[in-house]
Tab-separated table of C-alpha atoms in Angstrom:
chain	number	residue	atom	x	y	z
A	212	UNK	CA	27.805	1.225	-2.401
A	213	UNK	CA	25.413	3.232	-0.012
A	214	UNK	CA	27.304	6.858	-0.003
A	215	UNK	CA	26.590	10.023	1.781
A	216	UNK	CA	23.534	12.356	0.335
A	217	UNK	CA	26.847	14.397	-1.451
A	218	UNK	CA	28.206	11.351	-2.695
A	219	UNK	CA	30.726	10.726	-0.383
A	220	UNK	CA	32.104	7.301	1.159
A	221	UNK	CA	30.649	7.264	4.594
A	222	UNK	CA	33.063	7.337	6.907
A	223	UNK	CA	32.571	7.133	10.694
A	224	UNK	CA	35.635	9.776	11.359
A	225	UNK	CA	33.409	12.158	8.925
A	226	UNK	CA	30.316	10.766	10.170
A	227	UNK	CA	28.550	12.149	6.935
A	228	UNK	CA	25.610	9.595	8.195
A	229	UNK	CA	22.985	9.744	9.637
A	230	UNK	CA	22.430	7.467	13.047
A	231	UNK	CA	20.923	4.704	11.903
A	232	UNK	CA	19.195	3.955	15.475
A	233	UNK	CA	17.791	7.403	15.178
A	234	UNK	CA	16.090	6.494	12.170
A	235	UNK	CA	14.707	3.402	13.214
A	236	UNK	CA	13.544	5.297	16.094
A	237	UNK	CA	11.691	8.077	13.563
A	238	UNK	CA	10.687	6.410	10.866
A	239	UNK	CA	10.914	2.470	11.650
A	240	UNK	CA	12.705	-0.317	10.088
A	241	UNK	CA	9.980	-1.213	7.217
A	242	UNK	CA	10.641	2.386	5.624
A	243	UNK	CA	14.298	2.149	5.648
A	244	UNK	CA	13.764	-1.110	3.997
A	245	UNK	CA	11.491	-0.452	1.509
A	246	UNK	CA	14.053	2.744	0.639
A	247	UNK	CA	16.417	0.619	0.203
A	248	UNK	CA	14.824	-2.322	-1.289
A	249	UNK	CA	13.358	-0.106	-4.230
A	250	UNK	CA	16.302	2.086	-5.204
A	251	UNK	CA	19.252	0.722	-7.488
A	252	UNK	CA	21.687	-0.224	-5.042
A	253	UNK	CA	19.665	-3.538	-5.063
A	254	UNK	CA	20.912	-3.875	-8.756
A	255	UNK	CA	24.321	-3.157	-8.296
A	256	UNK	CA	24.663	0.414	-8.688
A	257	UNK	CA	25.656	3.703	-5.901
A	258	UNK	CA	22.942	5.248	-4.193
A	259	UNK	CA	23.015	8.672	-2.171
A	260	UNK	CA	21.417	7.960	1.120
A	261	UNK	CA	18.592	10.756	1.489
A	262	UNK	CA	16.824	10.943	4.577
A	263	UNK	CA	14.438	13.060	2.890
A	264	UNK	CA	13.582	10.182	0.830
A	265	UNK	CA	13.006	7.507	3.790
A	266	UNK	CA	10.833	10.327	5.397
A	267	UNK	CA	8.498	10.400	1.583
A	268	UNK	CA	8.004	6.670	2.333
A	269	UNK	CA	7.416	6.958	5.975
A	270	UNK	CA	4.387	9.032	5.265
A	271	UNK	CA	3.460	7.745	1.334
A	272	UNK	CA	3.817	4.023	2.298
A	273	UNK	CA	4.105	3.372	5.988
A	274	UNK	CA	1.460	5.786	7.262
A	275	UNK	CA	-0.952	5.678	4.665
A	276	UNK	CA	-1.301	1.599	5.146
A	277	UNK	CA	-1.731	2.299	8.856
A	278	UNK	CA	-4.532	4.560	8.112
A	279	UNK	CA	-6.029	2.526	5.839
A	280	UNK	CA	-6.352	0.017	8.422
A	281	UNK	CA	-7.243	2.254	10.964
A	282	UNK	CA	-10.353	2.983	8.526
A	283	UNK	CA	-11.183	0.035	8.807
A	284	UNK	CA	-11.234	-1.084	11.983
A	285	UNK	CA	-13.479	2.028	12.969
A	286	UNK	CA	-16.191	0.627	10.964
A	287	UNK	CA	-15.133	-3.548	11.124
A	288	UNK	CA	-18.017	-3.736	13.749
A	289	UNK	CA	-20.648	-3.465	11.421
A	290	UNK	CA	-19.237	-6.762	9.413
A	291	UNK	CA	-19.781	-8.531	12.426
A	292	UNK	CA	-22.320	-11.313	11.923
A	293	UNK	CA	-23.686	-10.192	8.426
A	294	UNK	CA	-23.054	-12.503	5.557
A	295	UNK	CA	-21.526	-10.355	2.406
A	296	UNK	CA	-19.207	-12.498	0.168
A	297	UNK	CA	-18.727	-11.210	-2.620
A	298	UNK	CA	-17.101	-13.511	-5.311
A	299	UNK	CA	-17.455	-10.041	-8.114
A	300	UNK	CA	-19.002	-7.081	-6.535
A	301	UNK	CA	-20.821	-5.107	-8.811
A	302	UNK	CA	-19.767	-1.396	-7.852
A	303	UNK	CA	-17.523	0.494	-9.615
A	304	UNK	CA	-15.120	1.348	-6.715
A	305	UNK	CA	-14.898	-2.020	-5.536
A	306	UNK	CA	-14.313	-3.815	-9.203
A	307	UNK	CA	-11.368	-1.176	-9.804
A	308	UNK	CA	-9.507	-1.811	-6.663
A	309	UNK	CA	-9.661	-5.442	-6.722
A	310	UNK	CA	-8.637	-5.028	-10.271
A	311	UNK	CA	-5.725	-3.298	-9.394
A	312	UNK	CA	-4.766	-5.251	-6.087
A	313	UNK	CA	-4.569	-8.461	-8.801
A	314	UNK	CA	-2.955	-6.693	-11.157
A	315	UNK	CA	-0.394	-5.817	-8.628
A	316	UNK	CA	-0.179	-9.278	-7.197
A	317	UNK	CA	0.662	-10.798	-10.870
A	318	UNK	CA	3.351	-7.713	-11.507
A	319	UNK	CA	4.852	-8.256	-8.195
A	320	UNK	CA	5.168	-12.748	-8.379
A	321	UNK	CA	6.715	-12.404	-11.657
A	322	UNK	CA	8.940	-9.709	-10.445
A	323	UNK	CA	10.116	-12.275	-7.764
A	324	UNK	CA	9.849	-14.961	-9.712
A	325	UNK	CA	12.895	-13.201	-11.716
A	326	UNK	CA	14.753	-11.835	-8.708
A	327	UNK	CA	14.425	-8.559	-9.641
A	328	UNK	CA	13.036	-7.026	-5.946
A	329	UNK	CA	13.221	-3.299	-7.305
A	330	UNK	CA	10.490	-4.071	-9.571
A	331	UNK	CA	8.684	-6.507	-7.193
A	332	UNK	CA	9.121	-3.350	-4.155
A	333	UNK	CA	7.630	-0.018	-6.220
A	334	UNK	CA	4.307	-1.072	-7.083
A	335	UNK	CA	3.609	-1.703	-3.625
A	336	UNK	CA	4.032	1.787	-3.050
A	337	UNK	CA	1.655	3.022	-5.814
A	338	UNK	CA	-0.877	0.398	-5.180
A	339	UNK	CA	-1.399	1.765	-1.530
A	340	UNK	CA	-1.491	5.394	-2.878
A	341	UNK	CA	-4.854	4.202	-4.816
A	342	UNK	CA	-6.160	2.210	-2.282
A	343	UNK	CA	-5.993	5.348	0.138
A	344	UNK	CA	-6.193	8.129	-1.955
A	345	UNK	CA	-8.418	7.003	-4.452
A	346	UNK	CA	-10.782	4.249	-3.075
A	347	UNK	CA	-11.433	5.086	1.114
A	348	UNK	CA	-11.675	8.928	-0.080
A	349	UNK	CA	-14.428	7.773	-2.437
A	350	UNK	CA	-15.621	5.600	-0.170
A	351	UNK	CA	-16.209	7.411	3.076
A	352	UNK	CA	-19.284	8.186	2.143
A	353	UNK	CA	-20.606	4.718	1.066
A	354	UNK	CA	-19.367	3.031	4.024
A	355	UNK	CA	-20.657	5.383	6.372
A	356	UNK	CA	-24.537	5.286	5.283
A	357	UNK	CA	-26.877	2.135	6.750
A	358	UNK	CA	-27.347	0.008	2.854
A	359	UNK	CA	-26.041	-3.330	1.409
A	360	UNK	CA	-23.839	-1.164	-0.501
A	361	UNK	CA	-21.974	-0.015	2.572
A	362	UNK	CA	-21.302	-3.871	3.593
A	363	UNK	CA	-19.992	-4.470	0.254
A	364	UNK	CA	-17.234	-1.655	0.448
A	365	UNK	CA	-16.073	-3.201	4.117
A	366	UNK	CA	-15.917	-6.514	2.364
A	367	UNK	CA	-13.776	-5.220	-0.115
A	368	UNK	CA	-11.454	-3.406	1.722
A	369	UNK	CA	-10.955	-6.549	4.323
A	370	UNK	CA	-10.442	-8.597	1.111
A	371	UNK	CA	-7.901	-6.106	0.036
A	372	UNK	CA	-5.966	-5.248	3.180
A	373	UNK	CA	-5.610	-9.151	3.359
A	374	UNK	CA	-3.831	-10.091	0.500
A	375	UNK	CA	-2.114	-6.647	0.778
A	376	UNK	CA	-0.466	-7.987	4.102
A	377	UNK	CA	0.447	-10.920	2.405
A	378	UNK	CA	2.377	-9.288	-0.307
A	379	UNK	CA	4.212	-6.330	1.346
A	380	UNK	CA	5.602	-9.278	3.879
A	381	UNK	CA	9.042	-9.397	2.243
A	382	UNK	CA	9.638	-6.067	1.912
A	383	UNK	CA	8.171	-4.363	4.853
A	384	UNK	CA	7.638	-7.903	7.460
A	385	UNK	CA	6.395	-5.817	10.518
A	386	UNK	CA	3.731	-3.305	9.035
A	387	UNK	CA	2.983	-6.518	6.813
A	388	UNK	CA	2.753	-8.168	10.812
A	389	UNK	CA	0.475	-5.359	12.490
A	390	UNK	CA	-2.009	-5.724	9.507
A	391	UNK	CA	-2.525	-8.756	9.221
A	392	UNK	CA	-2.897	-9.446	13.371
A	393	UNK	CA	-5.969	-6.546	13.286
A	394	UNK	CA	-7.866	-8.640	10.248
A	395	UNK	CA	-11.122	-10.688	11.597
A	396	UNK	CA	-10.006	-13.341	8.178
A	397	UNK	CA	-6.607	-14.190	9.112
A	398	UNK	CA	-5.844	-17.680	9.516
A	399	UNK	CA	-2.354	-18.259	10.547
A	400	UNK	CA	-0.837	-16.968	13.736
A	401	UNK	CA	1.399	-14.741	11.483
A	402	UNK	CA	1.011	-13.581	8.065
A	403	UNK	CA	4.716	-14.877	7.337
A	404	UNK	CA	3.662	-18.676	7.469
A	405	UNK	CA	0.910	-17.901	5.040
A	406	UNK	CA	0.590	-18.799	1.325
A	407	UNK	CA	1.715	-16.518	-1.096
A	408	UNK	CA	-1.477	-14.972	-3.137
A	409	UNK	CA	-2.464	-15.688	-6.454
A	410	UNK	CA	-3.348	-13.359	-9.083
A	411	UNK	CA	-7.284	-13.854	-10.008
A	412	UNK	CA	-7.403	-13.342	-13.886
A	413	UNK	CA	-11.022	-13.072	-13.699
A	414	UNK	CA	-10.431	-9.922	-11.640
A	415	UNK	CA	-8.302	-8.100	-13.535
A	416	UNK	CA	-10.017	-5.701	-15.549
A	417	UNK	CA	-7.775	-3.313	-17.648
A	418	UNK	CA	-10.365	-1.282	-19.384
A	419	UNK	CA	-11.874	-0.429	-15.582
A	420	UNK	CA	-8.423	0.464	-14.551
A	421	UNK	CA	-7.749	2.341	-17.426
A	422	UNK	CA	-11.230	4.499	-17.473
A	423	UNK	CA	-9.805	5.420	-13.956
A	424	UNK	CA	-7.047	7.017	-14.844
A	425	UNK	CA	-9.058	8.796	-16.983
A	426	UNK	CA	-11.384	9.677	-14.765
A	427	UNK	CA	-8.875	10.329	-11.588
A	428	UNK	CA	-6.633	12.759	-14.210
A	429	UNK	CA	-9.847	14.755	-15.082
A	430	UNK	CA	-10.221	15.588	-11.205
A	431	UNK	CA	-6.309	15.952	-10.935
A	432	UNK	CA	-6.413	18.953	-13.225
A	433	UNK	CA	-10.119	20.151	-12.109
A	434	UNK	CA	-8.437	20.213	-8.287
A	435	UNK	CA	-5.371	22.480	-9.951
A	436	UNK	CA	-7.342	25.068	-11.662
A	437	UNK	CA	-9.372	25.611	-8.831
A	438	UNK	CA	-6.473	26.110	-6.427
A	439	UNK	CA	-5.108	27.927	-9.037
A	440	UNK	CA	-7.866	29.959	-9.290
A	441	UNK	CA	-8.121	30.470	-5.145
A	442	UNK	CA	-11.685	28.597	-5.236
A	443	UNK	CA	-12.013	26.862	-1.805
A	444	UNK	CA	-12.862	23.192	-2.091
């Protein structure tokens, strides 16, 4: 059961709900769903609806893939024409995030595979946070000089962004939709009469994504102690 935020029945005398055309109006339909989709209602237990918490993945899932694809479509001109495959790219940045967008695709199919749609929803939500906060941050830089290297990112991130489409389609169909129509690759008229993805094996690498963490922890607590410290960035 779906009860109010204090854990009452809703009830449209109380109206202890929120308007539920209001929030498709604020935050869209794809964040409700993934809220909803992810909690434990979907295995059978009470939830407290929390707007709060359909705003976090408005602006942790929904607006951070939209930016990501924004990204890249400011610099998608410059793939235009050039040939840059890459079967296994050879920079860091690019191995890692392909390593985790496989890993992801593998943890996600066996999730469905089982019916269990709470653990095939929340690593959707953590795989975007890495691809934005972790891999275009680092990558500005790269993609913005004139080099091979900057081709090779772009690649990447199209590569990404198109099997990410593919499997955020059940959970979240439309922002699944709007990515998919701005990618230069696609080959269906919609991404929802495409295949589902396979996992590469030979692209998972778990010492790469585990070296990460490392690595992305080290900064986490190097960023604290210098706001802690009142040391501008």
């Amino acid at each position: 059961t779906i009860l109010s935020e204090k854990g009452e029945k809703l009830s449209k005398s109380k109206k202890n709900f929120p308007d539920p055309w209001i929030l498709f109006s604020k935050y869209g339909v794809d964040a409700i769903r993934y809220y909803l989709m992810s909690s434990s209602v979907m295995v059978a237990d009470n939830i407290n609806f929390s707007e709060k918490e359909v705003d976090e993945v408005y602006k942790k899932y929904s607006l951070i893939s939209w930016n990501v694809l924004q990204f890249f479509k400011l610099y998608e001109y410059r793939l235009k024409g050039k040939s840059v495959v890459q079967k296994k790219p050879t920079h860091v940045l690019d191995r890692w995030i392909l390593s985790r967008l496989h890993s992801t695709i593998a943890s996600v199919t066996k999730a469905y595979d089982s019916y269990e749609i709470v653990s095939a929803s929340r690593p959707l939500l953590d795989f975007v946070q890495d691809l934005s906060l972790w891999y275009v941050r680092r990558s500005r830089e790269r993609v913005k000089s004139d080099s091979k290297d900057a081709l090779d990112a772009l690649a990447t991130l199209e590569r990404v962004l198109y099997d990410y489409a593919r499997i955020i389609a059940p959970v979240t169909p439309f922002l699944a939709e709007i990515i998919y129509r701005e990618l230069p690759q696609r080959k269906k008229l919609s991404v929802h009469l495409e295949d589902w993805p396979k996992h590469e094996k030979k692209l998972i690498d778990r010492k790469i994504e585990k070296d990460m963490e490392v690595v992305r922890s080290i900064v986490s607590e190097a960023l604290r102690l210098r706001a802690g410290a009142g040391i501008k960035v």
